């Protein structure tokens, strides 16, 4: 593994999102003097929060998995997860709602899940489910060691028995075919392949290795952090501050000053100059800040989304914490998103209602919801339709989403809205996200593993390390937490 040469005593971390906080904790635990610079008023980055009229809306990720990664980051400075964060395991991790009126509750307990599948889809599919879950766990074990939980400098780093085993298990065939071989019921096929969109690709184009995304939220379980997802970066930042990490909130790094091949200081927008022996950059487009760092060549970006966050004065009985609401259309919607560059005509939605589990997030008689609808991004090379005008389309699409919710059982929600936040691809772009997508570079084969930008670039200053969604290992809360650790290892040389 390549590491930053020379002194690395003083480190500046750009960004107090999950990747930056993960890196800062490990660097501080290794004895480095660490300062984190964040343009926002507090920690979180994409894991944002809006509090208004008694409602607390998480405006970033809504599904929390792999808490062991947060525990590992806290452990770097001698902290314990349970002393910083209260996590509630969800007995029902998802409710999958289908266009034919049926639904399937995904349970954290595999026996309860199998029983649910037997009732809904038949005993043969329940047997298939048990086999598939066991296969997912093994696939994840192979990939964790090979593709995910390590710094990769070359495709040659992949060579080994795990790669051979992954190929033998069909990890490089199409995900859609992999799932279709396992299940006969179309509902289960959808349930175990929609996660490809998290990786930015259609299940008809994704490799089967991405089936492991389902291992994190279906096989391994989902938790709710009390206080909402925003409680996670607050816990990490609190532990970092107590361990001696300095924070500069409400300002940006204006420039990285260089001498020769090294960055020597970070100059802030307010004029402060922070001397640095190494820098960790977690921004979505690091080439805009790092001198001499090229941008990605012919990048393929993930689809974007419209996110509608609501505080509603309604009980909404009969709903679950997380709901995946599938439309009748399936293959067609992926073509619309990734080939035709237009919003889904029959959308599948992820709806999260964390106040179902955590009443601290909403006033009595109210609920908070986040609704995520995948949309095309803003990059014409990735299939975007240049005629899409989100300034005009955003409000209309908001109304369409609410109409779909009403028709699918969320009756009365529109008239009960008291607090609302809407984010479209234009809003993501205004926050500095490439192509107007919060899901960064798509996980195509050419942008996966060693082919994805590394945490230690070969071009640019020798003491700048990258972390976050746009670099290895990839997109999602677990992945960016891992990327922060991988970035710290590039500086400390210690796993």
Coordinates of C-alpha atoms in Angstrom, one line a residue, residues 10-337:
X10 CA -0.4 18.1 11.4
X11 CA -3.4 17.1 9.3
X12 CA -6.2 19.2 7.9
X13 CA -9.4 17.4 7.0
X14 CA -11.7 19.2 4.5
X15 CA -15.3 18.3 5.3
X16 CA -17.1 17.2 8.5
X17 CA -19.3 14.6 6.8
X18 CA -19.1 10.9 7.8
X19 CA -15.9 10.3 5.7
X20 CA -14.1 13.3 7.2
X21 CA -15.1 12.4 10.7
X22 CA -14.1 8.8 10.3
X23 CA -10.7 9.9 9.1
X24 CA -10.3 12.5 11.8
X25 CA -11.0 10.0 14.6
X26 CA -8.4 7.5 13.3
X27 CA -5.8 10.2 12.7
X28 CA -6.2 11.6 16.2
X29 CA -6.1 8.1 17.6
X30 CA -2.8 7.6 15.9
X31 CA -1.4 10.7 17.5
X32 CA -1.8 13.3 14.8
X33 CA -2.8 16.9 15.4
X34 CA -6.0 17.2 13.4
X35 CA -8.2 20.2 12.4
X36 CA -11.5 19.7 10.5
X37 CA -12.8 22.5 8.3
X38 CA -16.5 22.4 7.5
X39 CA -18.5 25.0 5.5
X40 CA -21.7 24.1 7.3
X41 CA -22.7 25.3 10.8
X42 CA -22.1 21.8 12.2
X43 CA -21.1 18.3 11.4
X44 CA -22.9 16.0 9.0
X45 CA -22.2 17.0 5.4
X46 CA -24.9 15.2 3.3
X47 CA -26.4 13.8 6.6
X48 CA -28.2 17.2 7.1
X49 CA -30.9 18.2 9.4
X50 CA -33.8 20.7 9.4
X51 CA -35.7 21.5 12.6
X52 CA -38.8 23.5 12.4
X53 CA -42.2 23.7 14.2
X54 CA -41.3 20.7 16.4
X55 CA -40.3 18.5 13.4
X56 CA -36.8 17.2 12.9
X57 CA -36.2 16.2 9.3
X58 CA -33.1 14.3 8.2
X59 CA -32.3 15.6 4.7
X60 CA -29.6 13.1 3.8
X61 CA -29.4 9.3 4.2
X62 CA -32.4 7.6 5.7
X63 CA -31.3 4.0 6.1
X64 CA -28.6 3.2 8.7
X65 CA -26.7 -0.1 8.5
X66 CA -23.4 -1.6 9.7
X67 CA -23.2 0.2 13.1
X68 CA -19.9 -1.7 13.7
X69 CA -18.2 0.8 11.4
X70 CA -19.3 3.7 13.7
X71 CA -18.2 1.7 16.7
X72 CA -14.8 1.1 15.0
X73 CA -14.3 4.8 14.3
X74 CA -15.2 5.7 17.9
X75 CA -12.9 3.0 19.2
X76 CA -9.9 4.7 17.6
X77 CA -10.0 7.3 20.4
X78 CA -11.1 4.9 23.1
X79 CA -14.8 5.7 22.9
X80 CA -17.7 3.2 23.1
X81 CA -20.6 3.3 20.7
X82 CA -23.2 2.8 23.4
X83 CA -21.9 5.8 25.3
X84 CA -22.3 8.1 22.4
X85 CA -25.3 6.8 20.4
X86 CA -28.4 4.9 21.1
X87 CA -29.4 2.5 18.3
X88 CA -32.7 0.7 18.0
X89 CA -32.7 -2.4 15.8
X90 CA -35.7 -2.5 13.4
X91 CA -37.7 -5.7 13.6
X92 CA -39.2 -4.9 10.3
X93 CA -36.4 -3.5 8.2
X94 CA -38.6 -2.7 5.2
X95 CA -42.1 -3.1 4.0
X96 CA -42.1 -3.9 0.3
X97 CA -45.3 -2.6 -1.3
X98 CA -46.3 -3.9 -4.8
X99 CA -48.5 -2.6 -7.5
X100 CA -50.9 -5.6 -7.2
X101 CA -51.8 -4.5 -3.7
X102 CA -49.7 -7.1 -1.9
X103 CA -46.9 -6.3 0.5
X104 CA -44.0 -8.2 2.0
X105 CA -42.4 -7.3 5.3
X106 CA -38.7 -7.9 5.5
X107 CA -37.8 -9.0 8.9
X108 CA -34.4 -8.9 10.6
X109 CA -34.9 -12.4 11.9
X110 CA -34.3 -14.8 9.0
X111 CA -36.9 -17.3 10.3
X112 CA -39.5 -14.6 10.5
X113 CA -38.6 -13.4 7.1
X114 CA -38.8 -16.9 5.6
X115 CA -42.2 -17.4 7.2
X116 CA -43.4 -14.1 5.7
X117 CA -42.2 -15.2 2.3
X118 CA -43.8 -18.6 2.7
X119 CA -47.2 -16.9 3.4
X120 CA -46.9 -14.4 0.6
X121 CA -44.9 -16.2 -2.1
X122 CA -45.1 -19.9 -1.2
X123 CA -42.9 -22.4 0.6
X124 CA -40.6 -23.0 -2.4
X125 CA -39.7 -19.3 -2.4
X126 CA -39.1 -19.4 1.3
X127 CA -36.5 -22.2 0.8
X128 CA -35.0 -20.2 -2.0
X129 CA -34.8 -17.2 0.3
X130 CA -32.8 -19.1 2.9
X131 CA -30.3 -20.3 0.3
X132 CA -30.0 -16.8 -1.1
X133 CA -29.4 -15.2 2.2
X134 CA -26.6 -17.7 3.0
X135 CA -25.1 -17.0 -0.4
X136 CA -25.3 -13.2 0.2
X137 CA -23.4 -13.5 3.4
X138 CA -20.6 -15.5 1.7
X139 CA -20.5 -13.1 -1.2
X140 CA -20.2 -10.2 1.1
X141 CA -17.4 -11.9 3.0
X142 CA -15.5 -12.4 -0.2
X143 CA -16.0 -8.9 -1.5
X144 CA -15.3 -7.2 1.8
X145 CA -11.7 -8.5 1.8
X146 CA -11.2 -8.2 -2.0
X147 CA -12.9 -5.0 -3.1
X148 CA -14.1 -3.0 -0.2
X149 CA -12.1 -3.0 3.0
X150 CA -8.7 -2.2 1.7
X151 CA -6.7 0.4 -0.3
X152 CA -6.2 -0.6 -3.9
X153 CA -3.4 0.8 -6.0
X154 CA -3.6 -1.6 -9.0
X155 CA -5.9 -4.2 -10.5
X156 CA -3.1 -6.6 -9.6
X157 CA -4.0 -6.1 -5.9
X158 CA -7.1 -8.1 -6.6
X159 CA -5.4 -11.3 -7.5
X160 CA -5.9 -14.0 -5.0
X161 CA -8.2 -16.9 -4.0
X162 CA -11.1 -14.5 -3.1
X163 CA -11.3 -13.2 -6.6
X164 CA -11.3 -16.7 -8.0
X165 CA -14.0 -17.7 -5.6
X166 CA -16.1 -14.6 -6.4
X167 CA -15.9 -15.5 -10.1
X168 CA -16.9 -19.1 -9.5
X169 CA -19.9 -17.9 -7.5
X170 CA -21.1 -15.9 -10.6
X171 CA -20.1 -12.5 -9.2
X172 CA -19.4 -11.1 -12.7
X173 CA -22.6 -12.1 -14.4
X174 CA -25.5 -9.7 -14.6
X175 CA -27.3 -9.0 -11.3
X176 CA -30.7 -9.3 -12.9
X177 CA -29.8 -12.8 -14.2
X178 CA -28.3 -13.8 -10.8
X179 CA -31.5 -12.9 -9.0
X180 CA -33.8 -14.4 -11.6
X181 CA -31.9 -17.7 -11.2
X182 CA -32.6 -17.7 -7.5
X183 CA -36.3 -16.7 -7.4
X184 CA -39.3 -17.4 -9.4
X185 CA -41.6 -14.8 -7.8
X186 CA -41.2 -11.4 -9.4
X187 CA -41.7 -9.6 -6.1
X188 CA -38.6 -11.2 -4.6
X189 CA -36.7 -10.5 -7.8
X190 CA -37.4 -6.8 -7.4
X191 CA -36.7 -6.8 -3.7
X192 CA -33.2 -8.2 -4.2
X193 CA -32.2 -6.2 -7.2
X194 CA -33.5 -2.6 -6.7
X195 CA -30.4 -1.9 -4.6
X196 CA -28.4 -1.6 -7.8
X197 CA -29.7 1.9 -8.0
X198 CA -27.7 2.7 -4.8
X199 CA -24.6 1.8 -6.9
X200 CA -25.8 4.0 -9.7
X201 CA -26.6 1.3 -12.3
X202 CA -29.5 -0.6 -13.5
X203 CA -29.8 -4.3 -12.3
X204 CA -29.8 -5.2 -16.0
X205 CA -26.3 -3.7 -16.3
X206 CA -24.9 -4.2 -12.8
X207 CA -22.6 -7.2 -12.1
X208 CA -24.0 -9.7 -9.7
X209 CA -21.3 -8.8 -7.1
X210 CA -23.6 -5.8 -6.3
X211 CA -26.1 -8.2 -4.8
X212 CA -24.1 -7.7 -1.6
X213 CA -25.7 -4.3 -1.1
X214 CA -28.8 -6.3 0.0
X215 CA -26.7 -8.1 2.6
X216 CA -26.2 -4.8 4.5
X217 CA -29.9 -3.8 4.8
X218 CA -31.7 -7.1 4.4
X219 CA -29.2 -9.8 5.5
X220 CA -27.4 -7.9 8.3
X221 CA -30.3 -5.7 9.5
X222 CA -31.2 -2.0 9.8
X223 CA -31.0 0.3 12.9
X224 CA -32.4 3.6 13.8
X225 CA -30.2 6.1 15.7
X226 CA -32.3 7.8 18.4
X227 CA -32.4 11.5 17.4
X228 CA -32.3 10.5 13.7
X229 CA -29.5 9.9 11.2
X230 CA -28.0 13.3 12.1
X231 CA -27.2 12.0 15.5
X232 CA -24.5 9.8 14.0
X233 CA -22.2 12.7 12.8
X234 CA -22.9 14.5 16.0
X235 CA -21.7 11.6 18.0
X236 CA -18.6 11.2 15.9
X237 CA -17.8 14.9 16.0
X238 CA -18.4 15.0 19.8
X239 CA -15.9 12.2 20.4
X240 CA -13.4 13.7 18.0
X241 CA -13.6 17.1 19.8
X242 CA -13.2 15.5 23.2
X243 CA -10.1 13.7 21.9
X244 CA -8.6 17.0 20.8
X245 CA -9.6 17.4 17.2
X246 CA -10.1 21.0 16.3
X247 CA -13.1 22.1 14.3
X248 CA -13.7 25.2 12.1
X249 CA -17.4 25.4 11.2
X250 CA -19.0 28.0 8.9
X251 CA -16.0 28.5 6.7
X252 CA -14.4 26.9 3.6
X253 CA -10.9 26.0 2.5
X254 CA -10.3 28.7 -0.1
X255 CA -6.9 27.4 -1.3
X256 CA -4.3 24.7 -0.6
X257 CA -0.9 26.3 -0.6
X258 CA 1.9 24.3 -2.0
X259 CA 5.7 24.1 -2.1
X260 CA 7.2 21.7 -4.5
X261 CA 5.1 18.5 -4.5
X262 CA 3.6 19.1 -1.1
X263 CA 0.7 21.1 0.4
X264 CA 2.1 23.3 3.2
X265 CA -1.1 25.0 4.4
X266 CA -4.8 25.3 4.0
X267 CA -6.0 28.9 3.6
X268 CA -9.6 29.4 4.8
X269 CA -12.2 31.8 3.3
X270 CA -12.0 33.9 6.5
X271 CA -8.3 34.4 6.0
X272 CA -7.0 31.9 8.6
X273 CA -4.1 29.8 7.5
X274 CA -3.7 26.3 8.9
X275 CA -0.2 24.8 8.4
X276 CA -0.5 21.1 7.2
X277 CA 1.8 18.2 6.8
X278 CA -1.0 16.3 5.1
X279 CA -4.6 17.0 4.0
X280 CA -7.6 14.8 3.7
X281 CA -10.1 16.1 1.1
X282 CA -13.7 14.7 1.2
X283 CA -15.4 17.0 -1.3
X284 CA -17.4 15.5 -4.1
X285 CA -15.2 17.2 -6.8
X286 CA -11.7 17.3 -5.2
X287 CA -10.0 18.4 -8.4
X288 CA -11.6 21.8 -7.9
X289 CA -9.6 22.3 -4.7
X290 CA -6.4 20.2 -5.1
X291 CA -3.7 21.7 -7.3
X292 CA -2.6 19.5 -10.1
X293 CA -5.3 16.8 -9.4
X294 CA -7.1 15.9 -12.7
X295 CA -10.8 15.3 -12.8
X296 CA -12.1 11.9 -13.8
X297 CA -11.8 11.0 -17.5
X298 CA -15.2 10.3 -19.2
X299 CA -17.0 9.8 -15.9
X300 CA -20.3 8.0 -15.6
X301 CA -22.4 9.4 -12.9
X302 CA -25.2 7.7 -10.9
X303 CA -28.8 8.8 -11.4
X304 CA -29.9 11.6 -9.1
X305 CA -33.1 11.9 -7.1
X306 CA -35.8 14.2 -5.9
X307 CA -36.0 14.1 -2.1
X308 CA -39.2 15.3 -0.4
X309 CA -38.9 15.7 3.4
X310 CA -42.2 16.3 5.2
X311 CA -43.5 17.0 8.6
X312 CA -47.2 16.1 8.6
X313 CA -50.0 16.5 11.2
X314 CA -51.3 13.0 10.7
X315 CA -51.0 9.6 12.4
X316 CA -50.7 7.6 9.2
X317 CA -51.6 4.3 10.8
X318 CA -50.6 1.0 9.3
X319 CA -47.3 2.2 7.9
X320 CA -43.7 1.1 8.7
X321 CA -40.4 2.8 9.4
X322 CA -39.1 2.1 5.8
X323 CA -41.3 1.3 2.8
X324 CA -40.2 0.5 -0.7
X325 CA -43.2 1.3 -2.9
X326 CA -42.8 -0.4 -6.3
X327 CA -44.7 0.7 -9.3
X328 CA -46.0 -1.7 -11.9
X329 CA -43.3 -0.9 -14.4
X330 CA -39.8 -2.3 -13.8
X331 CA -37.3 -2.6 -16.6
X332 CA -38.9 0.4 -18.3
X333 CA -38.1 2.8 -15.4
X334 CA -34.4 1.9 -15.5
X335 CA -34.4 2.7 -19.2
X336 CA -36.1 6.0 -18.5
X337 CA -33.5 6.9 -15.8

